[in-house]
Coordinates of C-alpha atoms in Angstrom, one line a residue:
Chain P
X1 CA 99.3 82.6 76.4
X2 CA 96.2 82.2 78.4
X3 CA 98.0 82.8 81.8
X4 CA 99.5 86.2 80.9
X5 CA 96.1 87.2 79.5
X6 CA 94.5 86.2 82.7
X7 CA 97.1 88.0 84.7
X8 CA 96.6 91.2 82.6
X9 CA 92.8 91.1 83.2
X10 CA 93.2 90.5 86.9
X11 CA 95.7 93.4 87.2
X12 CA 93.3 95.7 85.5
X13 CA 90.4 94.6 87.8
X14 CA 92.5 95.0 90.9
X15 CA 93.6 98.5 89.8
X16 CA 90.0 99.5 89.2
X17 CA 89.0 98.2 92.6
X18 CA 91.8 100.2 94.2
X19 CA 90.7 103.4 92.3
X20 CA 87.3 103.1 93.9
X21 CA 89.0 104.4 97.1
X22 CA 91.3 107.0 95.6
X23 CA 92.6 108.5 98.9
X24 CA 93.4 105.0 100.1
X25 CA 95.1 104.2 96.8
X26 CA 97.3 107.3 97.1
X27 CA 98.0 106.5 100.8
X28 CA 99.0 102.9 99.9
X29 CA 101.5 104.2 97.2
X30 CA 102.9 106.8 99.6
X31 CA 103.2 104.2 102.4
X32 CA 105.1 101.8 100.1
X33 CA 107.5 104.6 99.1
X34 CA 108.0 105.8 102.7
X35 CA 108.5 102.2 103.9
X36 CA 111.1 101.6 101.2
X37 CA 112.9 104.9 101.9
X38 CA 113.6 103.8 105.4
X39 CA 116.4 101.4 104.3
X40 CA 118.3 104.1 102.3
X41 CA 117.7 106.7 105.0
X42 CA 119.1 104.4 107.7
X43 CA 122.1 103.8 105.3
X44 CA 122.7 107.5 105.0
X45 CA 122.7 107.8 108.9
X46 CA 125.0 104.8 109.3
X47 CA 127.5 106.1 106.7
X48 CA 127.3 109.7 108.1
X49 CA 128.3 108.5 111.6
X50 CA 130.5 105.5 110.9
X51 CA 132.9 104.0 108.3
X52 CA 129.9 102.0 107.1
X53 CA 129.6 98.3 106.2
X54 CA 132.9 96.7 105.4
X55 CA 133.4 96.1 101.7
X56 CA 130.5 98.4 100.7
X57 CA 130.9 102.1 100.0
X58 CA 127.9 104.3 100.5
X59 CA 126.9 104.2 96.8
X60 CA 127.5 100.5 96.6
X61 CA 125.2 100.0 99.6
X62 CA 122.6 102.2 98.0
X63 CA 122.7 100.0 94.9
X64 CA 122.3 97.0 97.2
X65 CA 119.2 98.6 98.8
X66 CA 117.8 99.6 95.4
X67 CA 118.1 96.0 94.2
X68 CA 116.4 94.7 97.3
X69 CA 113.5 97.2 96.8
X70 CA 113.1 96.2 93.2
X71 CA 113.0 92.5 94.1
X72 CA 110.5 93.2 96.9
X73 CA 108.3 95.2 94.5
X74 CA 108.4 92.4 91.9
X75 CA 107.5 89.9 94.6
X76 CA 104.6 92.1 95.7
X77 CA 103.4 92.3 92.1
X78 CA 103.7 88.6 91.3
X79 CA 104.1 86.3 94.2
X80 CA 102.8 87.4 97.6
X81 CA 99.1 87.2 96.9
X82 CA 99.2 83.6 95.9
X83 CA 99.6 82.9 99.6
X84 CA 96.6 85.1 100.6
X85 CA 94.4 83.7 97.9
X86 CA 95.2 80.2 98.9
X87 CA 95.0 80.9 102.6
X88 CA 91.5 82.5 102.3
X89 CA 90.2 79.9 99.9
X90 CA 91.3 77.0 102.1
X91 CA 89.9 78.6 105.2
X92 CA 86.4 78.9 103.7
X93 CA 86.7 75.6 101.8
X94 CA 86.7 77.4 98.4
X95 CA 89.9 76.1 96.9
X96 CA 87.9 73.6 94.9
X97 CA 86.6 76.3 92.6
X98 CA 90.2 76.9 91.5
X99 CA 90.9 73.2 91.2
X100 CA 87.9 72.5 89.0
X101 CA 88.9 75.0 86.3
X102 CA 90.6 73.6 83.2
X103 CA 93.9 75.2 84.1
X104 CA 97.1 74.2 85.9
X105 CA 96.1 75.1 89.5
X106 CA 99.4 76.7 90.4
X107 CA 99.7 78.7 87.2
X108 CA 96.1 79.8 87.5
X109 CA 96.5 81.0 91.1
X110 CA 99.7 82.7 90.2
X111 CA 98.0 84.5 87.3
X112 CA 95.1 85.8 89.4
X113 CA 97.4 86.8 92.2
X114 CA 99.0 89.8 90.4
X115 CA 99.0 93.0 92.4
X116 CA 99.7 96.6 91.5
X117 CA 101.1 97.6 94.9
X118 CA 104.7 96.8 94.0
X119 CA 104.9 99.3 91.2
X120 CA 105.9 102.2 93.4
X121 CA 108.6 100.1 94.9
X122 CA 109.9 99.0 91.5
X123 CA 110.1 102.7 90.5
X124 CA 111.9 103.8 93.7
X125 CA 114.3 100.8 93.5
X126 CA 115.1 101.5 89.9
X127 CA 115.8 105.2 90.7
X128 CA 118.2 104.2 93.5
X129 CA 120.0 101.6 91.3
X130 CA 120.3 104.1 88.4
X131 CA 121.6 106.9 90.7
X132 CA 124.2 104.6 92.3
X133 CA 125.2 103.0 89.0
X134 CA 125.9 106.5 87.6
X135 CA 127.8 107.6 90.7
X136 CA 129.9 104.4 90.6
X137 CA 130.5 104.6 86.8
X138 CA 129.3 101.1 86.2
X139 CA 130.2 100.3 82.5
X140 CA 127.9 98.7 80.0
X141 CA 129.0 95.0 80.2
X142 CA 127.8 91.5 80.5
X143 CA 127.4 92.2 84.3
X144 CA 124.3 94.2 83.6
X145 CA 122.8 91.2 81.7
X146 CA 123.7 88.9 84.6
X147 CA 122.2 91.4 87.1
X148 CA 118.8 91.0 85.3
X149 CA 119.2 87.2 85.2
X150 CA 119.9 87.2 89.0
X151 CA 116.9 89.5 89.7
X152 CA 114.7 87.0 87.8
X153 CA 116.3 84.2 89.8
X154 CA 115.5 86.1 93.0
X155 CA 111.9 86.4 91.8
X156 CA 111.8 82.7 91.2
X157 CA 113.1 82.1 94.7
X158 CA 110.5 84.4 96.3
X159 CA 107.7 82.7 94.2
X160 CA 109.0 79.3 95.4
X161 CA 108.8 80.5 99.1
X162 CA 105.2 81.7 98.7
X163 CA 104.3 78.5 96.9
X164 CA 105.8 76.5 99.8
X165 CA 103.9 78.6 102.4
X166 CA 100.7 78.3 100.4
X167 CA 101.2 74.5 100.2
X168 CA 101.6 74.6 104.0
X169 CA 98.2 76.5 104.2
X170 CA 96.5 73.8 102.2
X171 CA 97.7 71.1 104.7
X172 CA 97.5 73.1 108.0
X173 CA 94.5 75.3 107.0
X174 CA 95.8 78.3 109.0
X175 CA 99.3 79.2 108.3
X176 CA 99.8 82.9 108.8
X177 CA 102.4 82.2 111.5
X178 CA 104.7 80.6 108.9
X179 CA 104.3 83.6 106.6
X180 CA 105.1 85.9 109.5
X181 CA 108.2 83.9 110.4
X182 CA 109.4 84.0 106.8
X183 CA 108.9 87.8 106.8
X184 CA 111.4 87.9 109.7
X185 CA 113.8 85.6 107.9
X186 CA 113.6 87.9 105.0
X187 CA 115.1 90.7 107.1
X188 CA 118.5 88.8 106.7
X189 CA 118.4 89.9 103.0
X190 CA 118.2 93.6 103.9
X191 CA 121.9 93.7 104.5
X192 CA 124.8 92.2 102.5
X193 CA 125.4 88.6 103.3
X194 CA 129.1 89.3 104.2
X195 CA 128.1 91.1 107.4
X196 CA 127.0 87.8 108.9
X197 CA 129.1 85.1 110.4
X198 CA 130.1 82.2 108.2
X199 CA 127.4 79.9 109.5
X200 CA 124.6 82.3 108.6
X201 CA 126.3 83.0 105.3
X202 CA 126.3 79.3 104.5
X203 CA 122.6 79.0 105.4
X204 CA 121.5 82.0 103.3
X205 CA 123.6 81.0 100.4
X206 CA 122.9 77.2 100.1
X207 CA 120.2 76.0 102.4
X208 CA 117.8 78.9 102.3
X209 CA 119.2 81.0 99.5
X210 CA 118.0 84.4 100.7
X211 CA 121.3 86.0 99.5
X212 CA 119.8 85.9 96.0
X213 CA 117.4 88.6 97.1
X214 CA 119.9 91.4 96.8
X215 CA 123.5 90.5 97.8
X216 CA 124.2 88.3 94.7
X217 CA 122.7 90.6 92.0
X218 CA 124.4 93.7 93.5
X219 CA 127.8 91.9 93.9
X220 CA 127.6 90.7 90.3
X221 CA 126.7 94.1 88.9
X222 CA 129.6 95.7 90.9
X223 CA 132.3 93.0 90.6
X224 CA 131.2 90.5 88.0
X225 CA 131.2 86.7 88.6
X226 CA 132.5 83.4 87.2
X227 CA 130.5 80.5 85.8
X228 CA 131.1 78.6 89.0
X229 CA 129.9 81.7 91.0
X230 CA 126.8 82.0 88.9
X231 CA 126.0 78.3 89.4
X232 CA 126.4 78.7 93.1
X233 CA 123.9 81.5 93.0
X234 CA 121.3 80.0 90.7
X235 CA 121.4 76.2 91.4
X236 CA 120.1 76.4 95.0
X237 CA 117.1 78.5 93.8
X238 CA 116.3 76.0 91.1
X239 CA 116.4 73.2 93.7
X240 CA 114.1 75.3 95.9
X241 CA 111.7 75.9 93.0
X242 CA 111.5 72.2 92.3
X243 CA 110.9 71.4 96.0
X244 CA 108.2 74.0 96.2
X245 CA 106.3 72.6 93.1
X246 CA 106.6 69.1 94.6
X247 CA 105.2 70.4 97.9
X248 CA 102.3 72.1 96.0
X249 CA 101.4 68.8 94.3
X250 CA 101.7 66.9 97.6
X251 CA 99.5 69.4 99.4
X252 CA 96.8 69.2 96.8
X253 CA 96.7 65.4 97.2
X254 CA 96.1 66.0 101.0
X255 CA 93.5 68.7 100.5
X256 CA 90.3 67.9 102.4
X257 CA 87.9 70.7 101.1
X258 CA 86.6 71.0 104.7
X259 CA 87.6 74.6 105.4
X260 CA 88.6 75.6 108.9
Chain B
X1 CA 82.1 103.3 135.2
X2 CA 81.1 99.7 134.9
X3 CA 84.2 97.8 135.8
X4 CA 82.7 94.4 135.0
X5 CA 81.9 95.6 131.4
X6 CA 85.5 96.7 130.9
X7 CA 86.8 93.5 132.4
X8 CA 84.6 91.7 129.8
X9 CA 86.1 93.7 127.0
X10 CA 89.6 93.0 128.3
X11 CA 88.8 89.2 128.5
X12 CA 87.6 89.4 124.9
X13 CA 90.9 91.0 123.9
X14 CA 92.7 88.1 125.6
X15 CA 90.5 85.6 123.8
X16 CA 91.2 87.2 120.5
X17 CA 94.9 87.2 121.3
X18 CA 94.8 83.5 122.1
X19 CA 93.1 82.8 118.8
X20 CA 96.4 83.8 117.2
X21 CA 98.7 81.9 119.4
X22 CA 100.7 80.5 116.5
X23 CA 101.4 84.2 115.6
X24 CA 102.7 84.7 119.1
X25 CA 105.0 81.6 118.8
X26 CA 106.2 82.9 115.4
X27 CA 106.9 86.3 116.9
X28 CA 108.8 85.0 119.8
X29 CA 110.7 82.6 117.6
X30 CA 111.5 85.4 115.2
X31 CA 112.8 87.8 117.9
X32 CA 116.2 86.3 118.2
X33 CA 116.5 86.3 114.4
X34 CA 115.9 90.1 114.3
X35 CA 118.4 90.6 117.1
X36 CA 121.0 88.4 115.3
X37 CA 120.7 90.6 112.3
X38 CA 121.3 93.8 114.3
X39 CA 124.1 92.1 116.3
X40 CA 126.1 91.1 113.2
X41 CA 125.4 94.3 111.3
X42 CA 126.6 96.6 114.1
X43 CA 129.4 94.2 115.1
X44 CA 130.8 94.6 111.5
X45 CA 130.3 98.4 111.6
X46 CA 132.0 98.9 115.0
X47 CA 134.9 96.7 113.9
X48 CA 135.2 98.6 110.6
X49 CA 134.9 102.0 112.2
X50 CA 137.5 101.1 114.9
X51 CA 135.7 103.2 117.6
X52 CA 134.4 101.8 120.9
X53 CA 131.8 104.6 121.1
X54 CA 129.6 105.7 118.3
X55 CA 127.1 108.5 119.0
X56 CA 127.4 107.7 122.7
X57 CA 126.7 104.0 122.3
X58 CA 129.1 101.2 122.9
X59 CA 128.4 98.0 120.8
X60 CA 126.8 96.3 123.8
X61 CA 124.6 99.3 124.6
X62 CA 123.4 99.4 121.0
X63 CA 122.5 95.7 121.0
X64 CA 120.7 96.3 124.3
X65 CA 118.9 99.2 122.7
X66 CA 117.5 96.9 120.0
X67 CA 116.4 94.3 122.6
X68 CA 114.6 97.0 124.6
X69 CA 113.1 98.4 121.3
X70 CA 111.5 95.0 120.8
X71 CA 110.2 94.8 124.3
X72 CA 108.7 98.3 124.1
X73 CA 107.3 97.4 120.6
X74 CA 105.6 94.3 121.9
X75 CA 104.0 96.2 124.8
X76 CA 102.8 99.3 123.0
X77 CA 101.5 97.5 119.8
X78 CA 98.0 98.6 118.9
X79 CA 96.0 97.8 115.7
X80 CA 93.0 99.9 116.9
X81 CA 92.8 101.6 113.5
X82 CA 92.3 98.2 111.8
X83 CA 89.5 97.3 114.2
X84 CA 87.8 100.7 113.6
X85 CA 88.2 100.3 109.8
X86 CA 86.7 96.8 110.1
X87 CA 83.7 98.1 112.2
X88 CA 83.1 100.8 109.5
X89 CA 83.4 98.5 106.5
X90 CA 81.3 95.7 108.0
X91 CA 78.8 98.1 109.5
X92 CA 79.5 96.7 113.0
X93 CA 80.1 100.1 114.5
X94 CA 76.5 100.2 115.9
X95 CA 77.2 97.1 118.0
X96 CA 80.0 98.9 119.7
X97 CA 78.0 102.2 120.1
X98 CA 75.1 100.5 121.9
X99 CA 77.4 99.0 124.5
X100 CA 77.0 100.4 128.0
X101 CA 80.2 102.5 127.9
X102 CA 82.0 104.9 125.5
X103 CA 83.5 103.6 122.2
X104 CA 87.0 104.6 123.1
X105 CA 86.9 103.1 126.5
X106 CA 85.6 99.8 125.2
X107 CA 88.3 99.8 122.6
X108 CA 90.9 100.6 125.2
X109 CA 89.8 97.7 127.5
X110 CA 89.9 95.4 124.5
X111 CA 93.5 96.4 123.6
X112 CA 94.5 96.2 127.2
X113 CA 93.4 92.6 127.2
X114 CA 95.4 91.9 124.1
X115 CA 98.5 93.6 125.6
X116 CA 98.2 91.8 128.9
X117 CA 98.5 88.6 126.9
X118 CA 101.5 90.1 125.0
X119 CA 103.3 90.8 128.2
X120 CA 103.1 87.2 129.2
X121 CA 103.8 85.6 125.9
X122 CA 106.1 88.1 124.2
X123 CA 107.6 90.7 126.4
X124 CA 108.8 88.4 129.2
X125 CA 110.4 85.9 126.8
X126 CA 112.2 88.7 125.0
X127 CA 113.4 90.1 128.3
X128 CA 114.8 86.6 129.2
X129 CA 116.4 86.2 125.7
X130 CA 117.9 89.7 126.1
X131 CA 119.4 88.9 129.6
X132 CA 120.7 85.5 128.6
X133 CA 122.1 86.1 125.1
X134 CA 122.5 89.8 124.5
X135 CA 123.8 91.1 127.8
X136 CA 120.8 93.2 128.6
X137 CA 121.7 94.9 131.9
X138 CA 119.3 94.7 134.8
X139 CA 118.2 98.2 135.7
X140 CA 118.0 99.4 139.4
X141 CA 114.5 99.1 140.9
X142 CA 113.6 102.8 140.6
X143 CA 114.7 102.9 137.0
X144 CA 112.7 99.8 136.3
X145 CA 109.6 101.3 137.9
X146 CA 110.1 104.5 135.9
X147 CA 110.5 102.3 132.8
X148 CA 107.2 100.5 133.6
X149 CA 105.3 103.8 133.9
X150 CA 106.9 105.1 130.8
X151 CA 105.8 102.0 129.0
X152 CA 102.2 102.5 130.1
X153 CA 102.3 106.1 128.8
X154 CA 103.9 104.9 125.6
X155 CA 101.0 102.4 125.2
X156 CA 98.5 105.2 125.8
X157 CA 100.2 107.3 123.1
X158 CA 100.4 104.5 120.6
X159 CA 96.8 103.4 121.2
X160 CA 95.7 107.1 121.0
X161 CA 97.5 107.5 117.7
X162 CA 96.0 104.3 116.3
X163 CA 92.6 105.3 117.5
X164 CA 92.9 108.8 116.0
X165 CA 94.0 107.4 112.7
X166 CA 91.2 104.9 112.9
X167 CA 88.7 107.7 113.0
X168 CA 89.8 108.7 109.5
X169 CA 87.9 105.6 108.4
X170 CA 84.6 107.5 109.2
X171 CA 85.5 109.7 106.2
X172 CA 87.7 107.5 104.0
X173 CA 86.2 104.1 104.8
X174 CA 89.4 102.2 103.7
X175 CA 92.5 103.4 105.5
X176 CA 95.0 100.5 104.7
X177 CA 97.5 103.0 103.3
X178 CA 97.3 105.3 106.3
X179 CA 97.7 102.3 108.7
X180 CA 100.8 101.2 106.9
X181 CA 102.3 104.7 106.8
X182 CA 101.5 105.1 110.6
X183 CA 103.4 101.9 111.4
X184 CA 106.5 103.0 109.5
X185 CA 106.5 106.6 110.6
X186 CA 106.1 105.7 114.3
X187 CA 108.9 103.1 114.0
X188 CA 111.2 105.5 112.1
X189 CA 110.7 108.6 114.3
X190 CA 110.5 106.5 117.4
X191 CA 114.0 105.2 116.8
X192 CA 113.2 101.5 116.2
X193 CA 115.4 101.2 113.1
X194 CA 118.3 103.3 114.4
X195 CA 118.6 105.4 117.6
X196 CA 117.6 109.0 117.1
X197 CA 121.2 110.0 118.1
X198 CA 122.2 108.9 114.7
X199 CA 119.8 111.3 113.0
X200 CA 121.2 114.5 111.6
X201 CA 120.7 117.5 114.0
X202 CA 117.9 119.1 111.9
X203 CA 115.9 115.8 111.8
X204 CA 116.5 115.3 115.6
X205 CA 115.0 118.8 116.1
X206 CA 111.9 117.9 114.0
X207 CA 111.4 114.6 115.8
X208 CA 111.6 116.5 119.2
X209 CA 108.4 118.2 118.3
X210 CA 106.6 115.0 117.4
X211 CA 105.1 112.5 119.8
X212 CA 106.7 109.4 118.2
X213 CA 109.9 109.3 120.2
X214 CA 107.8 109.1 123.4
X215 CA 106.3 105.8 122.1
X216 CA 109.6 104.0 121.5
X217 CA 112.8 105.9 122.1
X218 CA 112.0 107.5 125.5
X219 CA 111.2 104.3 127.4
X220 CA 114.3 102.7 126.0
X221 CA 116.6 105.6 126.9
X222 CA 115.0 105.7 130.3
X223 CA 115.9 102.1 131.0
X224 CA 119.4 102.7 129.8
X225 CA 119.6 105.7 132.2
X226 CA 120.4 108.2 129.5
X227 CA 117.6 110.5 130.3
X228 CA 116.0 111.8 133.5
X229 CA 112.9 109.8 134.7
X230 CA 110.8 112.7 135.9
X231 CA 111.2 114.9 132.9
X232 CA 110.5 112.0 130.5
X233 CA 107.4 111.0 132.3
X234 CA 106.1 114.6 132.4
X235 CA 106.7 115.0 128.7
X236 CA 104.9 111.8 127.9
X237 CA 102.0 112.8 130.2
X238 CA 101.7 116.1 128.4
X239 CA 101.5 114.4 125.0
X240 CA 98.9 112.0 126.4
X241 CA 96.8 115.1 127.3
X242 CA 97.3 116.7 123.9
X243 CA 96.5 113.5 122.0
X244 CA 93.3 112.6 123.9
X245 CA 92.0 116.1 123.7
X246 CA 92.4 115.8 119.9
X247 CA 90.7 112.4 120.0
X248 CA 87.8 113.9 121.9
X249 CA 87.3 116.7 119.3
X250 CA 87.7 114.4 116.2
X251 CA 85.6 111.6 117.6
X252 CA 82.7 114.0 118.2
X253 CA 82.9 115.0 114.5
X254 CA 83.3 111.4 113.4
X255 CA 80.2 110.2 115.3
X256 CA 78.1 112.8 113.7
X257 CA 79.5 111.6 110.3
X258 CA 78.8 107.9 111.0
X259 CA 76.2 106.3 108.8
X260 CA 76.7 102.7 110.0
X261 CA 75.6 101.0 106.8
X262 CA 78.9 99.1 106.0
X263 CA 80.2 98.8 102.5

């Protein structure tokens, strides 16, 4: 239980820090909401002028967008700052202070990397998903449970990615470019996987399972899935998670403490 | 005006840009990715809609629009508000104020240096990618010259907006939220996510009274020969005058407010 306790304490500290600049705090929340409203607004404009995205009605696409926003919010809350914490610590040669503590280094860094900034996104995403689900008359069924499982899987995938990039930081010292490149890759998840060609679909389903970051949870909530389908969605993420932890351990063995 | 001093600031901008050369490589590598997304998205929408023309755009024209949007984005990019916020928080403002030229002109020369580097490393590669893979048409010489001038005005406007917002740091100290909002609002009302022609009429009317379309949409539409060159350049110039007048007024108040102690 020590890690959740640590995460709670850090969450409270970061929130108090943010409150020190109240106007900035409000502006950050508003910027997050404005940023996340862009996707649904663009969807409204697309559907107002065209037949929309094949296989997705307007409400279904809103549900997709809401799901993506929730996952991004959760990622902001839990995973993103592990990269920044590691990146800064490595640059100044301070990572040792984390490694010397009597904790598992990865879990410790994950615990102290919690961030409140995703809360506004989670609220907005939940509102969008709820609105679309009501409009689409989605019944109470096992699909809702599977939807939450897949959202959790998506969070595991995103955490794995940031762990991998952080491991890269430990080895390469400066690694912002890789993070920026990943942000661009992440844009593939902003639209349903079926709009892309089969090659891209294969990559974002099996090799770099970005489709878990919205397409799979939304599709499962809307249409359900099979055991085989579920395995196809979850197993690549588990593989990715194992690889990221292996990369983390490898990078720590290579850590020089020299800064840069 | 001390040209050598400005040249020095511009060279410093280039040096800062080269410090982040891997960011540039990542940006150039990521450009085709972003275009692939828009390509597939709109390909599926056009096929599903069954129309060759949507809101005045053929599929090829819309893809070209996104290529040009990236080119304009690379050239007009400015993070001046971030630098000003940094100066205020670290207490470094005084170092810039004692330089032998005005604060805004030193910032401008610095950003010009950064952008000169961006032209070489980002804009030109994206132009080439656009011509080779996304059927970006080659504009006639006069249109191209008009586009270049429009780009310069767009840069002046974006830099001015970022500078004006940066001045808010004199009062608020931290302006992270405002900076993020600025990026999104300029991109949205500038037509980076979707052309303004797709906006509902009431929103198009609102955006017509805002300066943001002159930063992104206008240079793009000018290159695509959808709007008149003279009228567009005049409108951009008028906005430049309005914005820099506003900067003059606000910066005088900001300098009186400056305490230069850092945080």
